[in-house]
């Protein structure tokens, strides 16, 4: 799954108004990934102005591509952040995420959740374009679950706790204490990205201990666009 959003035009996509990614760049990228067998089925989504023109040069097998606007059409923001003074998410992306979380199930197809709700230009102020001519499987064939994991609260959404690993004294390797960098006292490392990360705490006496963090918490992904 590849997703891009931001400033776009006829066959180009801009990064910070300094660099551009062209339709030919995308075609070359997908050809290279396919040649190296990096995917069996790819989904490329572009949510920009004139987004569908980014796929004008694309001929790679097994790639499904979706652009949220056609040539000479704009993609519009759903809402802005007053403090940032920026649009933070596009209309298509916002509507797709809402539909995915509220109405999809494991049998929902890409077409049902990404294409069909936007058949009318009134929904987005633009037309959604799809490219599937080089793929044996079409948007109506591929399930959303193939690219997006289980939703929060559904079966399979909880990650399994990693099993404990025991190391016998006979197999243990003695490593000199000064091999590891000295950690500052009272150091605490936190992360919210994995259920199996641990917190390393060092007391005022220099004694360290490891304890599990958020082992039972569910996580769900989101998407921001600028």
CSV table of C-alpha atoms in Angstrom, one decimal:
chain,number,residue,atom,x,y,z
A,1,UNK,CA,0.0,0.0,0.0
A,2,UNK,CA,1.4,3.4,-1.0
A,3,UNK,CA,-0.5,6.6,-0.1
A,4,UNK,CA,0.4,10.2,-1.0
A,5,UNK,CA,-1.4,13.4,-0.3
A,6,UNK,CA,-0.5,17.1,-0.7
A,7,UNK,CA,0.0,19.5,-3.6
A,8,UNK,CA,-0.4,17.9,-7.1
A,9,UNK,CA,-0.9,18.9,-10.7
A,10,UNK,CA,-0.9,17.3,-14.2
A,11,UNK,CA,1.4,14.3,-13.8
A,12,UNK,CA,3.4,15.6,-10.8
A,13,UNK,CA,3.3,15.7,-7.0
A,14,UNK,CA,5.2,18.3,-4.9
A,15,UNK,CA,7.1,17.9,-1.7
A,16,UNK,CA,7.3,21.1,0.3
A,17,UNK,CA,7.2,23.1,-2.9
A,18,UNK,CA,10.8,22.1,-3.5
A,19,UNK,CA,10.9,18.7,-5.1
A,20,UNK,CA,8.6,16.9,-7.5
A,21,UNK,CA,7.5,13.3,-8.1
A,22,UNK,CA,6.4,12.8,-11.6
A,23,UNK,CA,4.1,10.2,-13.2
A,24,UNK,CA,7.2,8.7,-14.9
A,25,UNK,CA,8.9,8.5,-11.5
A,26,UNK,CA,6.0,6.5,-10.1
A,27,UNK,CA,5.9,4.2,-13.2
A,28,UNK,CA,9.7,3.5,-12.8
A,29,UNK,CA,9.3,2.9,-9.0
A,30,UNK,CA,6.6,0.4,-9.4
A,31,UNK,CA,8.4,-1.4,-12.3
A,32,UNK,CA,11.5,-1.6,-10.0
A,33,UNK,CA,9.5,-3.0,-7.1
A,34,UNK,CA,7.8,-5.5,-9.3
A,35,UNK,CA,11.1,-6.7,-10.8
A,36,UNK,CA,12.5,-7.2,-7.3
A,37,UNK,CA,9.3,-9.1,-6.3
A,38,UNK,CA,8.5,-6.7,-3.5
A,39,UNK,CA,4.8,-7.2,-3.9
A,40,UNK,CA,2.2,-9.6,-5.2
A,41,UNK,CA,-0.6,-7.0,-5.3
A,42,UNK,CA,0.0,-3.3,-4.8
A,43,UNK,CA,-2.5,-0.5,-4.1
A,44,UNK,CA,-1.4,3.1,-4.8
A,45,UNK,CA,-3.6,5.9,-3.6
A,46,UNK,CA,-3.1,9.6,-4.5
A,47,UNK,CA,-5.3,12.2,-2.8
A,48,UNK,CA,-4.2,15.4,-4.5
A,49,UNK,CA,-5.4,17.8,-7.2
A,50,UNK,CA,-5.4,16.1,-10.6
A,51,UNK,CA,-4.4,12.9,-8.7
A,52,UNK,CA,-5.3,10.4,-11.3
A,53,UNK,CA,-2.8,11.9,-13.8
A,54,UNK,CA,0.0,10.5,-11.6
A,55,UNK,CA,-0.8,7.1,-13.1
A,56,UNK,CA,-0.7,8.1,-16.8
A,57,UNK,CA,2.6,6.3,-17.3
A,58,UNK,CA,1.9,3.3,-15.1
A,59,UNK,CA,2.0,-0.1,-16.8
A,60,UNK,CA,3.3,-2.4,-14.0
A,61,UNK,CA,1.4,-5.7,-13.5
A,62,UNK,CA,-0.7,-6.3,-10.4
A,63,UNK,CA,-1.0,-2.7,-9.4
A,64,UNK,CA,-4.3,-1.1,-8.5
A,65,UNK,CA,-4.2,2.7,-8.6
A,66,UNK,CA,-6.8,5.3,-7.3
A,67,UNK,CA,-6.7,9.0,-7.7
A,68,UNK,CA,-9.3,11.2,-5.9
A,69,UNK,CA,-9.5,13.7,-8.8
A,70,UNK,CA,-9.2,13.7,-12.6
A,71,UNK,CA,-7.2,16.0,-14.9
A,72,UNK,CA,-8.1,19.7,-14.3
A,73,UNK,CA,-10.0,18.8,-11.1
A,74,UNK,CA,-9.1,19.9,-7.6
A,75,UNK,CA,-9.0,17.8,-4.4
A,76,UNK,CA,-10.5,19.7,-1.5
A,77,UNK,CA,-9.7,19.6,2.2
A,78,UNK,CA,-12.3,18.4,4.6
A,79,UNK,CA,-11.3,20.8,7.4
A,80,UNK,CA,-8.4,22.9,8.7
A,81,UNK,CA,-6.7,23.5,12.0
A,82,UNK,CA,-7.0,27.1,13.0
A,83,UNK,CA,-3.9,27.0,15.2
A,84,UNK,CA,-1.7,25.5,12.4
A,85,UNK,CA,-3.4,27.5,9.7
A,86,UNK,CA,-3.4,24.5,7.5
A,87,UNK,CA,-5.8,21.9,6.0
A,88,UNK,CA,-5.1,18.7,7.9
A,89,UNK,CA,-7.1,16.1,5.9
A,90,UNK,CA,-8.6,15.7,2.5
A,91,UNK,CA,-12.3,15.0,1.9
A,92,UNK,CA,-11.7,11.6,0.3
A,93,UNK,CA,-9.4,10.4,3.0
A,94,UNK,CA,-11.7,11.6,5.8
A,95,UNK,CA,-14.7,9.9,4.2
A,96,UNK,CA,-12.8,6.7,3.5
A,97,UNK,CA,-11.5,6.4,7.1
A,98,UNK,CA,-15.0,7.1,8.5
A,99,UNK,CA,-16.5,4.4,6.2
A,100,UNK,CA,-13.7,1.9,7.0
A,101,UNK,CA,-14.2,2.3,10.8
A,102,UNK,CA,-18.0,2.5,10.8
A,103,UNK,CA,-19.3,0.4,8.0
A,104,UNK,CA,-16.7,-2.1,6.6
A,105,UNK,CA,-16.3,-5.7,7.5
A,106,UNK,CA,-13.7,-8.4,6.4
A,107,UNK,CA,-15.7,-9.1,3.2
A,108,UNK,CA,-15.9,-5.4,2.1
A,109,UNK,CA,-14.1,-4.8,-1.2
A,110,UNK,CA,-11.9,-1.9,-2.2
A,111,UNK,CA,-14.6,-0.8,-4.7
A,112,UNK,CA,-17.3,-0.8,-2.0
A,113,UNK,CA,-15.4,1.4,0.4
A,114,UNK,CA,-13.1,3.5,-1.8
A,115,UNK,CA,-15.0,4.0,-5.1
A,116,UNK,CA,-18.7,3.4,-4.9
A,117,UNK,CA,-19.5,6.1,-2.2
A,118,UNK,CA,-17.9,8.7,-4.5
A,119,UNK,CA,-19.7,8.0,-7.7
A,120,UNK,CA,-21.2,11.5,-7.8
A,121,UNK,CA,-19.0,14.5,-8.1
A,122,UNK,CA,-21.1,16.2,-5.4
A,123,UNK,CA,-19.4,14.0,-2.8
A,124,UNK,CA,-15.9,15.4,-3.2
A,125,UNK,CA,-16.2,18.2,-5.8
A,126,UNK,CA,-14.2,15.9,-8.1
A,127,UNK,CA,-14.4,12.4,-9.7
A,128,UNK,CA,-12.5,9.4,-8.3
A,129,UNK,CA,-10.5,7.6,-11.0
A,130,UNK,CA,-9.3,4.0,-10.8
A,131,UNK,CA,-6.7,2.1,-12.9
A,132,UNK,CA,-6.9,-1.6,-12.9
A,133,UNK,CA,-6.2,-2.7,-16.5
A,134,UNK,CA,-2.8,-4.1,-15.7
A,135,UNK,CA,-4.0,-6.1,-12.7
A,136,UNK,CA,-5.7,-9.5,-12.9
A,137,UNK,CA,-7.6,-8.7,-9.7
A,138,UNK,CA,-9.9,-5.7,-9.8
A,139,UNK,CA,-11.1,-3.3,-7.2
A,140,UNK,CA,-14.3,-5.4,-6.9
A,141,UNK,CA,-12.3,-8.5,-6.3
A,142,UNK,CA,-9.9,-7.4,-3.6
A,143,UNK,CA,-11.0,-7.2,0.1
A,144,UNK,CA,-10.1,-4.2,2.2
A,145,UNK,CA,-8.7,-6.5,4.8
A,146,UNK,CA,-5.8,-7.4,2.5
A,147,UNK,CA,-4.4,-3.9,2.9
A,148,UNK,CA,-5.8,-2.7,6.2
A,149,UNK,CA,-5.5,-4.8,9.4
A,150,UNK,CA,-8.4,-5.6,11.8
A,151,UNK,CA,-10.2,-2.7,13.2
A,152,UNK,CA,-10.1,-1.9,16.9
A,153,UNK,CA,-12.6,-4.0,18.8
A,154,UNK,CA,-12.8,-6.8,16.1
A,155,UNK,CA,-11.5,-10.3,16.2
A,156,UNK,CA,-7.7,-10.3,15.7
A,157,UNK,CA,-7.3,-6.6,16.6
A,158,UNK,CA,-5.3,-7.5,19.8
A,159,UNK,CA,-1.7,-8.3,19.4
A,160,UNK,CA,-0.4,-11.4,21.0
A,161,UNK,CA,2.0,-11.0,23.8
A,162,UNK,CA,5.5,-12.3,22.9
A,163,UNK,CA,6.5,-15.5,24.6
A,164,UNK,CA,9.1,-15.5,27.4
A,165,UNK,CA,12.5,-16.7,26.4
A,166,UNK,CA,14.7,-18.4,29.0
A,167,UNK,CA,18.4,-18.5,28.7
A,168,UNK,CA,20.3,-21.1,30.7
A,169,UNK,CA,23.5,-20.3,32.6
A,170,UNK,CA,25.4,-22.7,30.3
A,171,UNK,CA,24.4,-20.8,27.2
A,172,UNK,CA,24.8,-17.3,28.7
A,173,UNK,CA,27.7,-15.1,27.4
A,174,UNK,CA,29.6,-13.0,29.8
A,175,UNK,CA,29.9,-9.5,28.4
A,176,UNK,CA,32.2,-6.9,30.1
A,177,UNK,CA,30.1,-4.3,31.9
A,178,UNK,CA,31.8,-1.4,30.1
A,179,UNK,CA,30.6,-2.8,26.7
A,180,UNK,CA,27.3,-1.0,27.1
A,181,UNK,CA,27.0,2.8,27.1
A,182,UNK,CA,26.3,4.3,30.5
A,183,UNK,CA,22.7,5.4,30.9
A,184,UNK,CA,21.9,8.5,32.8
A,185,UNK,CA,20.2,8.0,36.2
A,186,UNK,CA,16.4,8.0,36.4
A,187,UNK,CA,16.1,7.3,32.7
A,188,UNK,CA,12.7,6.2,31.4
A,189,UNK,CA,12.1,5.3,27.8
A,190,UNK,CA,8.5,5.2,26.6
A,191,UNK,CA,6.9,4.2,23.3
A,192,UNK,CA,3.3,3.9,22.1
A,193,UNK,CA,4.1,2.0,18.9
A,194,UNK,CA,4.4,-1.6,20.2
A,195,UNK,CA,2.7,-3.7,22.7
A,196,UNK,CA,5.9,-5.6,23.6
A,197,UNK,CA,8.3,-2.7,24.2
A,198,UNK,CA,9.6,-2.3,27.7
A,199,UNK,CA,10.4,0.5,30.0
A,200,UNK,CA,14.0,0.7,31.4
A,201,UNK,CA,14.1,2.4,34.7
A,202,UNK,CA,17.3,3.2,36.5
A,203,UNK,CA,17.1,4.0,40.2
A,204,UNK,CA,19.2,6.6,42.1
A,205,UNK,CA,21.4,3.8,43.2
A,206,UNK,CA,22.2,2.7,39.6
A,207,UNK,CA,20.1,-0.4,39.7
A,208,UNK,CA,18.1,-1.2,36.5
A,209,UNK,CA,15.0,-3.2,36.0
A,210,UNK,CA,12.8,-3.9,32.9
A,211,UNK,CA,9.0,-3.9,33.1
A,212,UNK,CA,6.4,-4.4,30.4
A,213,UNK,CA,4.3,-1.5,29.1
A,214,UNK,CA,0.7,-1.4,27.8
A,215,UNK,CA,0.5,-5.2,27.1
A,216,UNK,CA,-3.3,-5.2,26.8
A,217,UNK,CA,-3.9,-1.9,25.0
A,218,UNK,CA,-5.4,-1.8,21.5
A,219,UNK,CA,-4.1,0.4,18.8
A,220,UNK,CA,-5.7,1.7,15.6
A,221,UNK,CA,-4.2,3.6,12.8
A,222,UNK,CA,-5.2,6.9,11.4
A,223,UNK,CA,-4.1,9.2,8.7
A,224,UNK,CA,-3.3,12.9,8.5
A,225,UNK,CA,-3.1,14.9,5.3
A,226,UNK,CA,-1.7,18.3,4.6
